[in-house]
PDB file of C-alpha atoms in Angstrom:
ATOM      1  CA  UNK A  20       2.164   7.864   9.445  1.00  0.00           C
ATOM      2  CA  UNK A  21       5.584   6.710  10.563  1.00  0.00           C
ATOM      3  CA  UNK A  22       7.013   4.358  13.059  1.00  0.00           C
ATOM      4  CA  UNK A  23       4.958   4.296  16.266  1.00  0.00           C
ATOM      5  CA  UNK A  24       1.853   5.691  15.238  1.00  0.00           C
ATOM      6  CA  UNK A  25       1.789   3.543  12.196  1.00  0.00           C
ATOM      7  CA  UNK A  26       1.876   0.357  14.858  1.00  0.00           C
ATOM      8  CA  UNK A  27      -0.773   2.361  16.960  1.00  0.00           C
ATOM      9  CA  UNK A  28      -3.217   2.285  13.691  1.00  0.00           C
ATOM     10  CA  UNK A  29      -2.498  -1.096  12.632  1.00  0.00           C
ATOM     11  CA  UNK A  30      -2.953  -2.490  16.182  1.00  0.00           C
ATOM     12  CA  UNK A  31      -6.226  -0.244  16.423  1.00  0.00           C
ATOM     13  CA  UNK A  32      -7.282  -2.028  12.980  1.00  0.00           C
ATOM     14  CA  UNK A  33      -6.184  -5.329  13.720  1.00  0.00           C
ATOM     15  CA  UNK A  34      -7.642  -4.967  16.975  1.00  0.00           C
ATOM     16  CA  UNK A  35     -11.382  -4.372  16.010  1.00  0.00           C
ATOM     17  CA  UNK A  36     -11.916  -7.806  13.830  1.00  0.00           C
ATOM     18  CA  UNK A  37      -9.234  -9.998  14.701  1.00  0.00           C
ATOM     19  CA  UNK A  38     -11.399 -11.886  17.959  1.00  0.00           C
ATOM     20  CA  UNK A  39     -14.177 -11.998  15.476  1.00  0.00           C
ATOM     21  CA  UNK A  40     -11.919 -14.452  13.454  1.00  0.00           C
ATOM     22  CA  UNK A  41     -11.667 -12.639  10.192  1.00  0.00           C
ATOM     23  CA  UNK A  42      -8.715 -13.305   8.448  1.00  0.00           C
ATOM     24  CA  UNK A  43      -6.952  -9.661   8.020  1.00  0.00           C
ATOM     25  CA  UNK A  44      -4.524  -7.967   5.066  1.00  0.00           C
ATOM     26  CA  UNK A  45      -3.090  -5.234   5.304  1.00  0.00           C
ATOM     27  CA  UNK A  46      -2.316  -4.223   1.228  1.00  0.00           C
ATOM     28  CA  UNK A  47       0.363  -1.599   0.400  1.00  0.00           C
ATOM     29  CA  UNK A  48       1.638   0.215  -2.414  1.00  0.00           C
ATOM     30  CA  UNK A  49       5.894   0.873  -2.771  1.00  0.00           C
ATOM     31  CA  UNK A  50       6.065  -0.159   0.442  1.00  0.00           C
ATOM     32  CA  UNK A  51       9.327   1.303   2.403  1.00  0.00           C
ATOM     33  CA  UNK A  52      11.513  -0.918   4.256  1.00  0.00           C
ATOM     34  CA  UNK A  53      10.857  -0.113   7.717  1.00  0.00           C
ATOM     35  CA  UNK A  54      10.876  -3.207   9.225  1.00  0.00           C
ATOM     36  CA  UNK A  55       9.950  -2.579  12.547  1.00  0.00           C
ATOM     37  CA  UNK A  56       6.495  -1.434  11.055  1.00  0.00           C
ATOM     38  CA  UNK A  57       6.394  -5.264   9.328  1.00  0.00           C
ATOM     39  CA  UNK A  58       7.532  -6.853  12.348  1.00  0.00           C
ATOM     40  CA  UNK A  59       4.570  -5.330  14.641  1.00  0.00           C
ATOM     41  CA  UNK A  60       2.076  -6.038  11.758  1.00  0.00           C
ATOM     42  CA  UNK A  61       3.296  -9.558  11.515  1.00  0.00           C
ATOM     43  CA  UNK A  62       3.562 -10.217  15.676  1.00  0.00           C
ATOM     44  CA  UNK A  63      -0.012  -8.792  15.628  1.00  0.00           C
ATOM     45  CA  UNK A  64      -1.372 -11.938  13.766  1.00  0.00           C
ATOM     46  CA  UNK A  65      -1.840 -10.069  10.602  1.00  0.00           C
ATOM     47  CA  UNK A  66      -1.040 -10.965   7.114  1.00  0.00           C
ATOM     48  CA  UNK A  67       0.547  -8.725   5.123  1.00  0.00           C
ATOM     49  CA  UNK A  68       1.170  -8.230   0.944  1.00  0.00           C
ATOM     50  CA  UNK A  69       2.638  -5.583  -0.537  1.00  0.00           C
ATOM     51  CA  UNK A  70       4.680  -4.232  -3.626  1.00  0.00           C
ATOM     52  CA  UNK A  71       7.861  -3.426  -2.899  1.00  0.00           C
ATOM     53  CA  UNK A  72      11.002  -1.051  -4.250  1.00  0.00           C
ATOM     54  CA  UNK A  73      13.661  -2.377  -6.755  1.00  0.00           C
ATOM     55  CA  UNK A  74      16.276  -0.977  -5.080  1.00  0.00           C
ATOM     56  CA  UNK A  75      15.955  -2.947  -1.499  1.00  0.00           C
ATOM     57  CA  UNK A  76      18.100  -5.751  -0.847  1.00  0.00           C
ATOM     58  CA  UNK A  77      16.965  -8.918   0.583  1.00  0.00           C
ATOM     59  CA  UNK A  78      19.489 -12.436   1.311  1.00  0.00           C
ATOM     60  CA  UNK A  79      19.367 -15.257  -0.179  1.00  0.00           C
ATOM     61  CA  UNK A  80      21.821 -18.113   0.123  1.00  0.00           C
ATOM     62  CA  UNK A  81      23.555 -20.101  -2.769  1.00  0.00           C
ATOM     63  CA  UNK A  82      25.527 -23.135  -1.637  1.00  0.00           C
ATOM     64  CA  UNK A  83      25.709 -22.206   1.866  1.00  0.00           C
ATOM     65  CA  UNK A  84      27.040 -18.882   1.345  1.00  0.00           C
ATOM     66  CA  UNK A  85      24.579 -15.961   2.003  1.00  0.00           C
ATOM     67  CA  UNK A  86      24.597 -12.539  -0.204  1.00  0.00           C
ATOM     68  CA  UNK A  87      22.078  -9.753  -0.888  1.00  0.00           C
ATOM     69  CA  UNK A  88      20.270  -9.152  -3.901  1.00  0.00           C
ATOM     70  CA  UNK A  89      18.034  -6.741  -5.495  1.00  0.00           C
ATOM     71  CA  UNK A  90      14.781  -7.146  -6.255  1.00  0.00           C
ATOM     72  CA  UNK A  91      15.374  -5.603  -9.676  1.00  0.00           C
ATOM     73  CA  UNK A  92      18.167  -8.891  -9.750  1.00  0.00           C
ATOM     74  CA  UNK A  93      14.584 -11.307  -9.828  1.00  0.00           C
ATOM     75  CA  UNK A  94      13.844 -11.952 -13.624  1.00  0.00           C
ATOM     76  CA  UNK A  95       9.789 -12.080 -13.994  1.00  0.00           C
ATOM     77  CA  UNK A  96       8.571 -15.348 -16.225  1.00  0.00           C
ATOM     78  CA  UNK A  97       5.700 -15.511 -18.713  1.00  0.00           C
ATOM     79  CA  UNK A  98       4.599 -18.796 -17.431  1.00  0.00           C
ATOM     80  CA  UNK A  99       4.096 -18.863 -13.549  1.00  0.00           C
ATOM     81  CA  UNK A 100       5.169 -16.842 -10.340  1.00  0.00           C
ATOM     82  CA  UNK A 101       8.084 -17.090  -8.730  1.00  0.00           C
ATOM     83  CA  UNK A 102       7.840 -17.722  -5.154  1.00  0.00           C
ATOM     84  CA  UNK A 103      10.998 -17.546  -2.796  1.00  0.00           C
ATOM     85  CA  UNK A 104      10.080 -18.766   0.346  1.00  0.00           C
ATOM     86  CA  UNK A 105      11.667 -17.462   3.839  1.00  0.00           C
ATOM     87  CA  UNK A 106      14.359 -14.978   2.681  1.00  0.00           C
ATOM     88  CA  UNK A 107      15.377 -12.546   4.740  1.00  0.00           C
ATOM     89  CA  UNK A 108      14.549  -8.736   3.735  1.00  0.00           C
ATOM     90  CA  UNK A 109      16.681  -5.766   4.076  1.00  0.00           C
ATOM     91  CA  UNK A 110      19.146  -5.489   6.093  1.00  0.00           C
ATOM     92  CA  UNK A 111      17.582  -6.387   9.365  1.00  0.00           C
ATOM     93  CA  UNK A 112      16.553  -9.798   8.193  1.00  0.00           C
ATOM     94  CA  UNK A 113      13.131  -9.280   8.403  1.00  0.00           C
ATOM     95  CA  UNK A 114      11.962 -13.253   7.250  1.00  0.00           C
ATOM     96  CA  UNK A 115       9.251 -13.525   4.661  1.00  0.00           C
ATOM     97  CA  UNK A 116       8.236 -14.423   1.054  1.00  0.00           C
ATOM     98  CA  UNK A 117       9.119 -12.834  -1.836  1.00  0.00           C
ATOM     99  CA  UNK A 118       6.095 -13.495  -5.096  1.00  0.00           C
ATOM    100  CA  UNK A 119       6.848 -12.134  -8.663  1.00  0.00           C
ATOM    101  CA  UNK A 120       3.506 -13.099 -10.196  1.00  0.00           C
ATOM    102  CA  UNK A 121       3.506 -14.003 -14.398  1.00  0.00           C
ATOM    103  CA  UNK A 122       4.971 -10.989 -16.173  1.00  0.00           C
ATOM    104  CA  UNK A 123       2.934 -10.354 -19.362  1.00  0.00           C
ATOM    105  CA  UNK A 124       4.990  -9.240 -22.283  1.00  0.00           C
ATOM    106  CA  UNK A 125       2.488  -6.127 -22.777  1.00  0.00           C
ATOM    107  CA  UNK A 126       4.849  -2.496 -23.143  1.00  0.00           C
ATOM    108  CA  UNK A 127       2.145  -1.368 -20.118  1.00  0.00           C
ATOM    109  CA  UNK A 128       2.387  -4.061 -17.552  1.00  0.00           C
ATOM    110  CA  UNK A 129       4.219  -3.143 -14.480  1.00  0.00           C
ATOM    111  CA  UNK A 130       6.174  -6.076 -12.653  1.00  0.00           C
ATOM    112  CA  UNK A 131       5.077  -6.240  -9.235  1.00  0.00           C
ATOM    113  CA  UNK A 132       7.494  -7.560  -6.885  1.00  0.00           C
ATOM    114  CA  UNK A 133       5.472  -8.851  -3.331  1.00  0.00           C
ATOM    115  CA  UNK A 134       6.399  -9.387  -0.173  1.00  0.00           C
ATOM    116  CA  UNK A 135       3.559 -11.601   1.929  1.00  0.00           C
ATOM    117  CA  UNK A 136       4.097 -13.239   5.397  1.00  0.00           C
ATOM    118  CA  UNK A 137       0.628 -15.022   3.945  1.00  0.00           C
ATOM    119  CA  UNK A 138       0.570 -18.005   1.730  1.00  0.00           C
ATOM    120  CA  UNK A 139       2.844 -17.021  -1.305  1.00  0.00           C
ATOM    121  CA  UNK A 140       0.276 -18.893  -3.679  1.00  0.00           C
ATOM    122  CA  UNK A 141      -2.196 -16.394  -2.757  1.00  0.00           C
ATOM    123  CA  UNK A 142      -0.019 -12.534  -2.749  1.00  0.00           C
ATOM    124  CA  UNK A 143      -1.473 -12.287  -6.192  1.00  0.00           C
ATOM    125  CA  UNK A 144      -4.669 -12.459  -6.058  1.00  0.00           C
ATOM    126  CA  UNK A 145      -5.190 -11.157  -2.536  1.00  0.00           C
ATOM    127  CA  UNK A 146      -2.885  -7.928  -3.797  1.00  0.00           C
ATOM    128  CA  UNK A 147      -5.276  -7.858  -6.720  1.00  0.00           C
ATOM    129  CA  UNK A 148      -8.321  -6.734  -3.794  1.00  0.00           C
ATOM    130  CA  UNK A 149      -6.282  -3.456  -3.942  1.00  0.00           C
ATOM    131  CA  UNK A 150      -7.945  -2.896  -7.637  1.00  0.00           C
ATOM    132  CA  UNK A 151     -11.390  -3.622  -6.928  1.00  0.00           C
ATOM    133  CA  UNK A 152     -11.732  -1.155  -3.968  1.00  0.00           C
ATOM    134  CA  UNK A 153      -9.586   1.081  -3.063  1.00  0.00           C
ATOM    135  CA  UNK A 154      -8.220   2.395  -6.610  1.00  0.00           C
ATOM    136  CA  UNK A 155     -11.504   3.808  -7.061  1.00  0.00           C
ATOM    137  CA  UNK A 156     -11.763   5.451  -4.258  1.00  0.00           C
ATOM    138  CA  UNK A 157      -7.871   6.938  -4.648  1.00  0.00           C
ATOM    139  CA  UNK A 158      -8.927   7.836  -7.946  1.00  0.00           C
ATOM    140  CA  UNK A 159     -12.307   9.618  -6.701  1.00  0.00           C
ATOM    141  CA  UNK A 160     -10.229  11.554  -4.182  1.00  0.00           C
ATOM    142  CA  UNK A 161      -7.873  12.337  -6.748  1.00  0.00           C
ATOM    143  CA  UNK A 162      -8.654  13.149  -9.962  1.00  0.00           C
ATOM    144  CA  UNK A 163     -12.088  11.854 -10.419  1.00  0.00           C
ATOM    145  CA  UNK A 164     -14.407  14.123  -8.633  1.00  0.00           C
ATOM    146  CA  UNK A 165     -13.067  14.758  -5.044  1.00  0.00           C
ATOM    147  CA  UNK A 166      -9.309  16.584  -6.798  1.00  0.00           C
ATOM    148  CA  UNK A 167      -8.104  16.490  -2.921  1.00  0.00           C
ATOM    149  CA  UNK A 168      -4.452  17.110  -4.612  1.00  0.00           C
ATOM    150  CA  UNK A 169      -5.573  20.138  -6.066  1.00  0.00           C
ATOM    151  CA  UNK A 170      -6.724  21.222  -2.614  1.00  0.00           C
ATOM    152  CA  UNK A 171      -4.586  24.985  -1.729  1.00  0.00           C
ATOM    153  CA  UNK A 172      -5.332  24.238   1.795  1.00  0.00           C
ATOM    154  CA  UNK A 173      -1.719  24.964   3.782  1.00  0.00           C
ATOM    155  CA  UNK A 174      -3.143  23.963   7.577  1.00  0.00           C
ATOM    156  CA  UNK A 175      -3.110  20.228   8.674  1.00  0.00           C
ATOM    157  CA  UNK A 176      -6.379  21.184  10.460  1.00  0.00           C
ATOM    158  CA  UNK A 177      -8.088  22.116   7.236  1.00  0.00           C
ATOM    159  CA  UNK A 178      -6.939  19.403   4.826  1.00  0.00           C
ATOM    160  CA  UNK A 179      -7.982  17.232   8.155  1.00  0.00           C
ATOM    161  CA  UNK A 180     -11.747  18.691   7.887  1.00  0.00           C
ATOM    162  CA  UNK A 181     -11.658  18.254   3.852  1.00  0.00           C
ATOM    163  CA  UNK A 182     -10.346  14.962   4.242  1.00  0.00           C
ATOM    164  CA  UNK A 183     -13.204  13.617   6.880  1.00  0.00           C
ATOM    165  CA  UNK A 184     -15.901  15.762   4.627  1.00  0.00           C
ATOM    166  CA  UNK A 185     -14.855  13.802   1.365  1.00  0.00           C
ATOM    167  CA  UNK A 186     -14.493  10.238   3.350  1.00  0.00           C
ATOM    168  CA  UNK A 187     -18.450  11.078   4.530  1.00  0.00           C
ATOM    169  CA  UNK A 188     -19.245  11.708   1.086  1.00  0.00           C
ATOM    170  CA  UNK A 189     -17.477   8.563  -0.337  1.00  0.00           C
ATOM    171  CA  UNK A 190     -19.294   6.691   2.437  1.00  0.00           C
ATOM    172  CA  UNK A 191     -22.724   8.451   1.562  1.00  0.00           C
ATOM    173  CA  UNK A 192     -22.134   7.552  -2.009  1.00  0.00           C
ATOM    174  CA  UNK A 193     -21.511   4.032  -2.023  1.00  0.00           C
ATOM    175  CA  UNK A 194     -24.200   3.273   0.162  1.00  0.00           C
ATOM    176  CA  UNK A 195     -26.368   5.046  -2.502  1.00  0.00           C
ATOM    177  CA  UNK A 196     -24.921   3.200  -5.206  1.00  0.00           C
ATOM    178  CA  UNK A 197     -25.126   0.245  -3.377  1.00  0.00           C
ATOM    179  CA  UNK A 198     -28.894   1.146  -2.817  1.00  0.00           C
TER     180      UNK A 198
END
């Protein structure tokens, strides 16, 4: 989804528990830096966290002088997160929080660099939902079991059909397991 029916969805989503007075995140993966898409999230009354691409630029200011930096420019530490607070991302100036939670020296560990109109203190762990949820079912549509990938399907309409079969079946499998 892209631009306006991106906000659509979101505003559908946000729509259906927000009176209910849940509070809502909307988790992302390499998130793209189209902040118009952020903005309507945010104006919504949403909260947002998501990882983010080295190569975008956000401003910072150092002794009253703004500049842009990279995210790549934001050295992880072994002993806490870093939290900078009300930046301004790409070029836009979209305002939020940047988070780049403790960086473990293992060769494996990626460095996650969030973005979270939420409370900074909290990006990690609520970004860490992500890994309890809906991994598996990514990696069930994936590679484990569903191979939707692997799918030779060339019409929108079919991959549409396969697509709602397989999110039955997910459904119709957790509440079994959950049984």
């Amino acid at each position: 989804l892209v631009g306006s029916e991106m906000c659509k969805e979101t505003a559908f989503c946000s729509n259906l528990f927000l009176d209910k007075g849940y509070h809502i995140l909307f988790l992302a993966d390499r998130w793209f830096p189209h902040t118009d898409i952020l903005s309507h999230i945010h104006s919504s009354g949403v909260s947002i966290v998501f990882v983010l691409n080295l190569s975008l630029l956000f401003l910072l200011q150092q002794k009253g002088l703004p500049y842009f930096q990279t995210f790549r420019d934001i050295n992880p530490v072994a002993q806490h997160s870093k939290i900078l607070s009300n930046v301004f991302f790409t070029r836009k100036l979209f305002k939020t929080n940047i988070v780049v939670p403790t960086y473990s020296n293992h060769p494996n560990t990626d460095v996650w660099y969030l973005i979270t109109n939420d409370d900074p203190h909290l990006a990690t762990k609520s970004y860490s939902y992500r890994f309890g949820s809906i991994e598996c079912i990514f990696k069930s549509q994936k590679s484990n079991g569903f191979r939707l990938e692997s799918t030779n399907t060339q019409k929108i309409e079919h991959f549409i059909s396969l697509f709602t079969v397989m999110c039955i079946a997910l459904v119709w499998l957790t509440i079994l397991s959950v049984d």
